[in-house]
PDB file of C-alpha atoms in Angstrom:
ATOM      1  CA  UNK A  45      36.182  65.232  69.235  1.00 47.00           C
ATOM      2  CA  UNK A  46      33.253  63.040  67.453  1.00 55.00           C
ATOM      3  CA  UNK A  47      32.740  66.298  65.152  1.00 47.00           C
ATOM      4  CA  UNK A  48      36.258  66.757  64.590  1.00 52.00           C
ATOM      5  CA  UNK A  49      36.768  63.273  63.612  1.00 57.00           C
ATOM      6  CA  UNK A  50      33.741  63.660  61.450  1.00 48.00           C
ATOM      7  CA  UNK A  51      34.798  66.670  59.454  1.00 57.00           C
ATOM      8  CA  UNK A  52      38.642  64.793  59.086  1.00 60.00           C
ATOM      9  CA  UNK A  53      36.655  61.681  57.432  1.00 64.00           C
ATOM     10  CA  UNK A  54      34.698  64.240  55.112  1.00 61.00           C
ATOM     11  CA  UNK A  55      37.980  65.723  54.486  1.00 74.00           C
ATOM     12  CA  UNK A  56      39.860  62.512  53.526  1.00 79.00           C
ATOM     13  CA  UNK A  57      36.965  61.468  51.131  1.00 85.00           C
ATOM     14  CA  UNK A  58      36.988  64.561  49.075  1.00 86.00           C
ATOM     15  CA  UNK A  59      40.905  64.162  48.649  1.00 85.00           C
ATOM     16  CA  UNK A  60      40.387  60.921  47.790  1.00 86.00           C
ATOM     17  CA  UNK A  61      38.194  61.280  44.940  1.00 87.00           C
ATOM     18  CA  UNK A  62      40.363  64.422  43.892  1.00 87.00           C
ATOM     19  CA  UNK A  63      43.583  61.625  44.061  1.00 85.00           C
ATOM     20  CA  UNK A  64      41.322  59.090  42.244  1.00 86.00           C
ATOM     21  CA  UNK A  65      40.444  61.223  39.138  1.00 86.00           C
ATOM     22  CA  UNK A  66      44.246  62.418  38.684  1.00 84.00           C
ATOM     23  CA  UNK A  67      45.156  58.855  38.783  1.00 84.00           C
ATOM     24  CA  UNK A  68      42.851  58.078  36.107  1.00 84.00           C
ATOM     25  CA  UNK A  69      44.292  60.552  33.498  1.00 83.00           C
ATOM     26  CA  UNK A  70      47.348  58.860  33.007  1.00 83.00           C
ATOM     27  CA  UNK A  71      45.900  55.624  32.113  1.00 84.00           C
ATOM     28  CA  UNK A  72      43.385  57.881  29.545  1.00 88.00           C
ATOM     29  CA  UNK A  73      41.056  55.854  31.631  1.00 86.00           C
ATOM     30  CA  UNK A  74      37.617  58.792  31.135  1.00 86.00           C
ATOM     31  CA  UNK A  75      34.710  56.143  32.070  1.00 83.00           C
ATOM     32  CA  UNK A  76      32.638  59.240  33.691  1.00 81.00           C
ATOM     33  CA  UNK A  77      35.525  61.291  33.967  1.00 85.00           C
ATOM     34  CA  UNK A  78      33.100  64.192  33.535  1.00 87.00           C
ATOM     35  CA  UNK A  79      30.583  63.506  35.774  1.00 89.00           C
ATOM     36  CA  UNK A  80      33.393  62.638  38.710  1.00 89.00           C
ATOM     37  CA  UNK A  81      35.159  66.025  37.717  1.00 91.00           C
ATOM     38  CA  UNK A  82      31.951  68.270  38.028  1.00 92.00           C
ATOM     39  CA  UNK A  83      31.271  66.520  41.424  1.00 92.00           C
ATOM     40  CA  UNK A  84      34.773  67.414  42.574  1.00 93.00           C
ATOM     41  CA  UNK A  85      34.322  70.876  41.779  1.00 94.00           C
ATOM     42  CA  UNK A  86      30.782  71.246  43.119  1.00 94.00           C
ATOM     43  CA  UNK A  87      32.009  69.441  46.399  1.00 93.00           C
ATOM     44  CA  UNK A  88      35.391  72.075  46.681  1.00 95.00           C
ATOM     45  CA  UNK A  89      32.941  75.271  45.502  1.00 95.00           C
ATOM     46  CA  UNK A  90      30.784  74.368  48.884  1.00 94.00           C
ATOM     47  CA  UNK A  91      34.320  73.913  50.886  1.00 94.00           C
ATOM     48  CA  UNK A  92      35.752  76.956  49.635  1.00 96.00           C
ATOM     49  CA  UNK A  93      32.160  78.666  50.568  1.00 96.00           C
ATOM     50  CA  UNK A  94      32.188  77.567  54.074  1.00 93.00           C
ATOM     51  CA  UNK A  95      35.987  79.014  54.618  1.00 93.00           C
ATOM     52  CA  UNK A  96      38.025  75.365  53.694  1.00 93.00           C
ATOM     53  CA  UNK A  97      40.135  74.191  52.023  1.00 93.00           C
ATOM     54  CA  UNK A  98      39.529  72.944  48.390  1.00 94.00           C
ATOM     55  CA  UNK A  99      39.916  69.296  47.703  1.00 92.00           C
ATOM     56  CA  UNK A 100      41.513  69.581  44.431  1.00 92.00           C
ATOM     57  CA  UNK A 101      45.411  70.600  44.337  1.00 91.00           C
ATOM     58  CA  UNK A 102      45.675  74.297  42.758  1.00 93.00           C
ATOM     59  CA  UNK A 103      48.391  72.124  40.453  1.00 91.00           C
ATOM     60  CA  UNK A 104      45.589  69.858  39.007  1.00 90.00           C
ATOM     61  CA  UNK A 105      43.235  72.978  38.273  1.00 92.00           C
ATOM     62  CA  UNK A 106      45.241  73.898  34.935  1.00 87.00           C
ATOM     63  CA  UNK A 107      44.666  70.584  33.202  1.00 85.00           C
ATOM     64  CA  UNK A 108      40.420  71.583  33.944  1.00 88.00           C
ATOM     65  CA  UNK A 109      38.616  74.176  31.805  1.00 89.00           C
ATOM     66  CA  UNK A 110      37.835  76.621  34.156  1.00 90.00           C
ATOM     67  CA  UNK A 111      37.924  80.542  34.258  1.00 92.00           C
ATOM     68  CA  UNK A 112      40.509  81.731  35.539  1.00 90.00           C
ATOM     69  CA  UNK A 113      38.839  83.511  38.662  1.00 94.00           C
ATOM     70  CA  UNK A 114      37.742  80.144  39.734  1.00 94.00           C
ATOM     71  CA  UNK A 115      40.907  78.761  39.238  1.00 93.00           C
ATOM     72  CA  UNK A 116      42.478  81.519  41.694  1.00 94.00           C
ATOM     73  CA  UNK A 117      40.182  80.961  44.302  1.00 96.00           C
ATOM     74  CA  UNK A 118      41.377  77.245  44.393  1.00 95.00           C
ATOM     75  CA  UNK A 119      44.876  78.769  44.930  1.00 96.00           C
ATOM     76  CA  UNK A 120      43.691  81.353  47.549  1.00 96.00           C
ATOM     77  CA  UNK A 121      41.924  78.586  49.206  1.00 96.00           C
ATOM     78  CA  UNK A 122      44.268  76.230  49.708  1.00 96.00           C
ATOM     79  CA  UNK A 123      47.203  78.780  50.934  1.00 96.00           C
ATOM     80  CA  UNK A 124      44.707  80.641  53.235  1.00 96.00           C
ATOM     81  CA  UNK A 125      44.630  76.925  55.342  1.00 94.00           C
ATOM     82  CA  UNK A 126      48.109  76.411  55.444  1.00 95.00           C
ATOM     83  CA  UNK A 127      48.870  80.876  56.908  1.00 95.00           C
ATOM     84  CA  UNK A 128      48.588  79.774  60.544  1.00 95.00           C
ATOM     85  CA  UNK A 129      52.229  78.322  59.777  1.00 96.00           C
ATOM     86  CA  UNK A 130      53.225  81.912  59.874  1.00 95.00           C
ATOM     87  CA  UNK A 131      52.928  81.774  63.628  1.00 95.00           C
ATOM     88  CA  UNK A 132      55.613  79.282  64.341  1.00 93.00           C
ATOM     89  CA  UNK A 133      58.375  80.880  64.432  1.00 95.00           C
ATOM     90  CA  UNK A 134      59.256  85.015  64.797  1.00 95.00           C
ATOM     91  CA  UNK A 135      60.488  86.003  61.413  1.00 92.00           C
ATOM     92  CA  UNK A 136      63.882  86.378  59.857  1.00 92.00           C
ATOM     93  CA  UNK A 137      66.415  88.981  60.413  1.00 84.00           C
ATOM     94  CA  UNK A 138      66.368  91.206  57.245  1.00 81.00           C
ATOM     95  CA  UNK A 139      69.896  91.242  55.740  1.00 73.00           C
ATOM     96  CA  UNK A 140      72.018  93.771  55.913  1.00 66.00           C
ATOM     97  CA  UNK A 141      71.779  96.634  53.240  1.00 66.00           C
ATOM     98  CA  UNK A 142      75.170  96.235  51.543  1.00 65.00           C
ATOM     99  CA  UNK A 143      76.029  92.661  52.447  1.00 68.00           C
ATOM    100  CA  UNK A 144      76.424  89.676  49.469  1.00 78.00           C
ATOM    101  CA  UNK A 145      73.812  88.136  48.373  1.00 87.00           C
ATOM    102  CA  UNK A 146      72.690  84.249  49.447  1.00 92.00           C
ATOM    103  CA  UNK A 147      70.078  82.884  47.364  1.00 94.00           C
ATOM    104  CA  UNK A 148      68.406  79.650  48.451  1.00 97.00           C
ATOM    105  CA  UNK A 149      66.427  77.096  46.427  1.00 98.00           C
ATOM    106  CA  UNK A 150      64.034  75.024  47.840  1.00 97.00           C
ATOM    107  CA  UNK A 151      62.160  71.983  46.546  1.00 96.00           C
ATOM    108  CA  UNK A 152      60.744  68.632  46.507  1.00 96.00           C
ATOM    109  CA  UNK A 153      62.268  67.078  43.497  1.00 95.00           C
ATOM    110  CA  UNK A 154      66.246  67.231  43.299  1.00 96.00           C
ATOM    111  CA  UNK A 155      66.186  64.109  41.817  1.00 95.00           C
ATOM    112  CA  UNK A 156      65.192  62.346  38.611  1.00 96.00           C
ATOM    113  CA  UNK A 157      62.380  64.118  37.442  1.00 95.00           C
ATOM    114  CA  UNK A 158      61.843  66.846  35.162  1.00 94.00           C
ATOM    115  CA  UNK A 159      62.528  69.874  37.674  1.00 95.00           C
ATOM    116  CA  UNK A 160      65.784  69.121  38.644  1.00 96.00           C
ATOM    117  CA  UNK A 161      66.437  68.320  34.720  1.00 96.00           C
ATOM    118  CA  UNK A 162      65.459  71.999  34.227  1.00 94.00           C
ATOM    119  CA  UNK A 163      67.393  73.683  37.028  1.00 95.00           C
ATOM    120  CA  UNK A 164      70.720  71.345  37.332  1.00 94.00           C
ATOM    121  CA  UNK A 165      72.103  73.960  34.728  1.00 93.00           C
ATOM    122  CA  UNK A 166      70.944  76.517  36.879  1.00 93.00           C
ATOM    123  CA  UNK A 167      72.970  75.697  39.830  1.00 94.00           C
ATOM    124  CA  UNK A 168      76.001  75.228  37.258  1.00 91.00           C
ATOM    125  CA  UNK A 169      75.797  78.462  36.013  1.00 90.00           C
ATOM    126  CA  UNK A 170      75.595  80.111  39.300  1.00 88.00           C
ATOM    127  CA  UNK A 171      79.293  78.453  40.308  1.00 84.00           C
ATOM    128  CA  UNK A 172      80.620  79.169  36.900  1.00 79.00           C
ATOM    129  CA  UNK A 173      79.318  83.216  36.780  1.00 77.00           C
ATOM    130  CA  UNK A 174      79.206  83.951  40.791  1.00 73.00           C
ATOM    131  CA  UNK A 175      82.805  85.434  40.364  1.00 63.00           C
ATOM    132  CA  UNK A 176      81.296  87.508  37.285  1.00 64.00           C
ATOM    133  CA  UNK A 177      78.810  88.462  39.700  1.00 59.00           C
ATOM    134  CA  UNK A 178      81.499  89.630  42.573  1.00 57.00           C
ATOM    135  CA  UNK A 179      83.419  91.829  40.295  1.00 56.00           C
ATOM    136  CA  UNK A 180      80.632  93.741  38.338  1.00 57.00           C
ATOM    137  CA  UNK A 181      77.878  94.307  41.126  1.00 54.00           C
ATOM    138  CA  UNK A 182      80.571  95.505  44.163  1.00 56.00           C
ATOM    139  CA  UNK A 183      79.676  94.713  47.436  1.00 54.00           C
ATOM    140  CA  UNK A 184      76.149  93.078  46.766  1.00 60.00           C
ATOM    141  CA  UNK A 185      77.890  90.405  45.315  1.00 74.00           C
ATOM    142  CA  UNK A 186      75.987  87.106  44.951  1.00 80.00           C
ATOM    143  CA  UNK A 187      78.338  85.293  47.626  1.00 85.00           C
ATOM    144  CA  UNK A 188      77.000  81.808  47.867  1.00 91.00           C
ATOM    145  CA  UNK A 189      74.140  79.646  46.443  1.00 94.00           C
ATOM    146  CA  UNK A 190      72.160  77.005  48.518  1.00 96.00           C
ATOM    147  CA  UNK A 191      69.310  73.852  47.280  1.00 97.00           C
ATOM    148  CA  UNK A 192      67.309  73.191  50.501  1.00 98.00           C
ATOM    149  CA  UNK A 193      65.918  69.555  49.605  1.00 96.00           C
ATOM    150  CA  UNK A 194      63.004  67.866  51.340  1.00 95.00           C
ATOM    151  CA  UNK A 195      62.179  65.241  49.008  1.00 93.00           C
ATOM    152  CA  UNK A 196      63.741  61.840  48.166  1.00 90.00           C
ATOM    153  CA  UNK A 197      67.821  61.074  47.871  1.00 92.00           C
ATOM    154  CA  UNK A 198      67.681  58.492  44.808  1.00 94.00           C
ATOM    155  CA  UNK A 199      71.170  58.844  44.220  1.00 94.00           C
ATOM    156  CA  UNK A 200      70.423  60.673  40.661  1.00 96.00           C
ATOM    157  CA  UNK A 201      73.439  61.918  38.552  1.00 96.00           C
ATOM    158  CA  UNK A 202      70.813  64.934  38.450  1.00 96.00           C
ATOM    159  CA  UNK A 203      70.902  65.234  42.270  1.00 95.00           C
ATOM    160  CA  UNK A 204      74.642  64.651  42.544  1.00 96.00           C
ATOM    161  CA  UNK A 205      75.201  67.553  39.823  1.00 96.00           C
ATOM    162  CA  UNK A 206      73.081  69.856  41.921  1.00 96.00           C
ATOM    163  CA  UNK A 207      74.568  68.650  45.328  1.00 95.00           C
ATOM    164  CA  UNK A 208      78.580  69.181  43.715  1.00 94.00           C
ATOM    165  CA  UNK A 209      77.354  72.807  42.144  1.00 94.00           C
ATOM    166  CA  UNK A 210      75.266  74.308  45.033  1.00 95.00           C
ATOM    167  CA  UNK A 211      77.631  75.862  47.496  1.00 94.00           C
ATOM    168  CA  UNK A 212      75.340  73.922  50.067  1.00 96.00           C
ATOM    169  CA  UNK A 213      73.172  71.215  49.961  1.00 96.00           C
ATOM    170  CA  UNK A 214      70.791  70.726  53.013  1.00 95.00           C
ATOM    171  CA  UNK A 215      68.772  67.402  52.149  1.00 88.00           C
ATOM    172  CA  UNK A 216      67.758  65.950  55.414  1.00 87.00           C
ATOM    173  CA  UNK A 217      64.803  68.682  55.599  1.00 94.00           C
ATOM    174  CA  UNK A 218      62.390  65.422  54.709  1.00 91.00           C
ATOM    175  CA  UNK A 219      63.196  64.383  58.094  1.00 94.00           C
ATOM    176  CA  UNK A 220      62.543  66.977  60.228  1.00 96.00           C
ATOM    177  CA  UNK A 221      59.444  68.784  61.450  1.00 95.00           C
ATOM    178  CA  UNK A 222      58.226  71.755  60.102  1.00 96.00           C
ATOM    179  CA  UNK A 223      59.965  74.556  62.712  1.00 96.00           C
ATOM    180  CA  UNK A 224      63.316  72.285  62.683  1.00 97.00           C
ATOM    181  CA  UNK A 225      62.918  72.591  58.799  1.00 97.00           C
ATOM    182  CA  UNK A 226      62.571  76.231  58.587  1.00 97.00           C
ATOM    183  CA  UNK A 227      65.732  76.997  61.578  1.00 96.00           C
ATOM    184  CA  UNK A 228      68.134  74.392  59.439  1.00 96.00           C
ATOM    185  CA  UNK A 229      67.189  76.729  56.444  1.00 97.00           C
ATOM    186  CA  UNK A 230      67.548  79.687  57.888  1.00 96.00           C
ATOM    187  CA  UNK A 231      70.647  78.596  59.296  1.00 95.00           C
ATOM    188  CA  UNK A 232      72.103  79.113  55.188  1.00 95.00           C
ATOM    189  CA  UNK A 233      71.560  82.785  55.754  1.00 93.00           C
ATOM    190  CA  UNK A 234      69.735  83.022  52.637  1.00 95.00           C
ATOM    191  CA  UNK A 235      68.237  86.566  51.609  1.00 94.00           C
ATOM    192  CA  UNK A 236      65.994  85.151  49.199  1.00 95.00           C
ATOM    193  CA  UNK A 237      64.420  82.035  48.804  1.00 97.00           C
ATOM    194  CA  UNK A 238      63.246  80.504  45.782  1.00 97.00           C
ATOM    195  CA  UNK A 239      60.054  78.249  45.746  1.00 97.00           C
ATOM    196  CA  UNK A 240      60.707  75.885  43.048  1.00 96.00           C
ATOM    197  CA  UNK A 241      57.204  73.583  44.160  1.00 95.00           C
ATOM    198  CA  UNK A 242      54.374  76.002  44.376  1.00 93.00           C
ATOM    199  CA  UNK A 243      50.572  73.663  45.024  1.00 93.00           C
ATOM    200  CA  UNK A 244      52.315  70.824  43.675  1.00 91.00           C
ATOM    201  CA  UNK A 245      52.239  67.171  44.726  1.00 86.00           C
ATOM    202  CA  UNK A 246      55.157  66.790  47.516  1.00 90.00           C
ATOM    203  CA  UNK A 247      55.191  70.956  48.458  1.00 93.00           C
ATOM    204  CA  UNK A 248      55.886  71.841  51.792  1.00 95.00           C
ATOM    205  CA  UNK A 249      53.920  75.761  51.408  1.00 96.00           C
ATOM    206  CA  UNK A 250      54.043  75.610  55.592  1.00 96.00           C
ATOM    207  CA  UNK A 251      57.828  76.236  55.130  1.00 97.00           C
ATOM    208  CA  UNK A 252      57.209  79.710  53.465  1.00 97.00           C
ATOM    209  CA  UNK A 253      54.624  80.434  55.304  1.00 97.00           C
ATOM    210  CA  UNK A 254      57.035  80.055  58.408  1.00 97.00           C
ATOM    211  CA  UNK A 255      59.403  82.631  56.347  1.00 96.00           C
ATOM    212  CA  UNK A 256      62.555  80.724  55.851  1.00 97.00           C
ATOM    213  CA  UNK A 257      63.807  83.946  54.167  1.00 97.00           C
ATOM    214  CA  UNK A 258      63.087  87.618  54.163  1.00 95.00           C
ATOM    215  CA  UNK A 259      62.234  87.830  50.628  1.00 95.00           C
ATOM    216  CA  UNK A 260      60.796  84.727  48.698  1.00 97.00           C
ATOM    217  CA  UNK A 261      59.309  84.021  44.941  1.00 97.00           C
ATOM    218  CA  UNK A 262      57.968  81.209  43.705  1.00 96.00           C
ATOM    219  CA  UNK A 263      59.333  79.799  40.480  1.00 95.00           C
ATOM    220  CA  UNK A 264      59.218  77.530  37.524  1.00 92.00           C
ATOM    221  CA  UNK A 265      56.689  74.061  38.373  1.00 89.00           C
ATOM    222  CA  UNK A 266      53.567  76.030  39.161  1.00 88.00           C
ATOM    223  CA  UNK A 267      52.561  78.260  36.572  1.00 83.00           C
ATOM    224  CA  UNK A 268      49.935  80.146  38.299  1.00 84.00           C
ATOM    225  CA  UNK A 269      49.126  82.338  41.355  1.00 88.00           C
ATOM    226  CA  UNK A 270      49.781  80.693  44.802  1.00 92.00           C
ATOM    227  CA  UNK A 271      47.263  83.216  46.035  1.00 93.00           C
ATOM    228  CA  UNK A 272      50.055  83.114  49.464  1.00 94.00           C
ATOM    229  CA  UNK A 273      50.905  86.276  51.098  1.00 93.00           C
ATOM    230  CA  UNK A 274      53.933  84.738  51.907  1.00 95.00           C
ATOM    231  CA  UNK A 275      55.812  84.437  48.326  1.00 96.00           C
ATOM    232  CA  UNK A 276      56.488  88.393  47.522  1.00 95.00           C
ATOM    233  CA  UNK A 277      56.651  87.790  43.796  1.00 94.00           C
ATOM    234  CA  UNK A 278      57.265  85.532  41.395  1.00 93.00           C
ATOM    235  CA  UNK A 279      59.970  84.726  38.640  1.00 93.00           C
ATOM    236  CA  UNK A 280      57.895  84.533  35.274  1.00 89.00           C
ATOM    237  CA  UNK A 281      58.108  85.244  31.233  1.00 87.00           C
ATOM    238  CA  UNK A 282      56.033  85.892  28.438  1.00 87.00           C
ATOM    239  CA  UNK A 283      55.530  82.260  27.813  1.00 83.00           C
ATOM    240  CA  UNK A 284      53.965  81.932  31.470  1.00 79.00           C
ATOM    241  CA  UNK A 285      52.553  85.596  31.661  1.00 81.00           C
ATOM    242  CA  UNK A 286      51.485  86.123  27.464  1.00 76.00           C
TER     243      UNK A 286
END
């Protein structure tokens, strides 16, 4: 228990001095910046050596110049600790072959901040073009669209527009546990699930890695690998992939 303890103490230091130097940035505040970073890195190289996980969020790699093998391995790293989630629960049914299509979008931040200003006109023209969808694709027709919140209700007109145009909103995610998370989800039906968080600040990667649906991508905040076996692909373009 004493070593355990120990290691959690080690563990809450390095994040701590990971969270300190991201909180500097903002305030351009680069008194030994350097020197801090390269200690960081040395610190999560010896973590990621001995089998942990690294300090530093994946996320918070792409504003450091570093190759980008090294930069994978952070990603690796960090979803390799969270794949004993995949135990939890038995995985989903897999859908039907010629059933409609449910697509589910899950994330952090339906609220006022710059991912639910991208994908409120997402939702919008899912509702306006689903019909468009029903008529030219026959019967794998995308039937019903779904944002599976777990972050914060601020009572945003972005989170209201999302909330009126998704043909279901399930927002209380934040307050349940991890396996009564990923059952409520599942409970949409969804076929695919869209990761809109990736290693982000706020991400809840245990929910994939629990398999909320039987296919899931990861999409739009984290442009980079999640290096998780548990995201089957990922929704990209030339400006993310040159």
């Amino acid at each position: 228990l004493r070593l355990a303890e120990a290691r959690g103490m080690v563990d809450a230091a390095d994040q701590a001095r990971a969270h300190l130097l991201k909180a500097r940035v903002p305030h351009c505040d680069w008194v030994a910046r350097d020197a801090m970073l390269a200690e960081i890195l040395a610190v999560d190289r010896r973590r990621m050596d001995r089998g942990e996980r690294p300090a530093l969020l994946p996320f918070d790699t792409l504003l450091v110049d570093m190759p980008p093998r090294a930069r994978t391995r952070h990603a690796v790293y960090t979803s390799r600790a969270l794949e004993h989630y995949g135990d939890l629960l038995p995985p989903p049914a897999p859908s039907a072959p010629n059933g409609s299509l449910r697509v589910a979008y899950m994330c952090y931040d339906f609220n006022d901040h710059p991912t639910a200003h991208l994908v409120e006109g997402l939702f919008r023209w899912h509702r306006r073009f689903k019909d468009a969808f029903r008529s030219a694709r026959g019967p794998r027709a995308l039937e019903a669209v779904a944002a599976l919140g777990y972050g914060k209700d601020d009572h945003s007109a972005y989170r209201d527009a999302i909330a009126a145009d998704a043909d279901a909103f399930i927002n209380d995610l934040a307050l349940l546990g991890h396996v009564d998370a990923v059952v409520a989800s599942r409970a949409f039906g969804a076929q695919i699930v869209v990761d809109l968080q990736g290693h982000t600040l706020g991400t809840r990667m245990e929910l994939c890695m629990a398999r909320v649906a039987p296919v899931q991508l990861a999409y739009l905040i984290y442009p980079g690998t999640s290096g998780a076996s548990c995201l089957d692909g990922a929704v990209i373009d030339k400006i993310v992939v040159p």
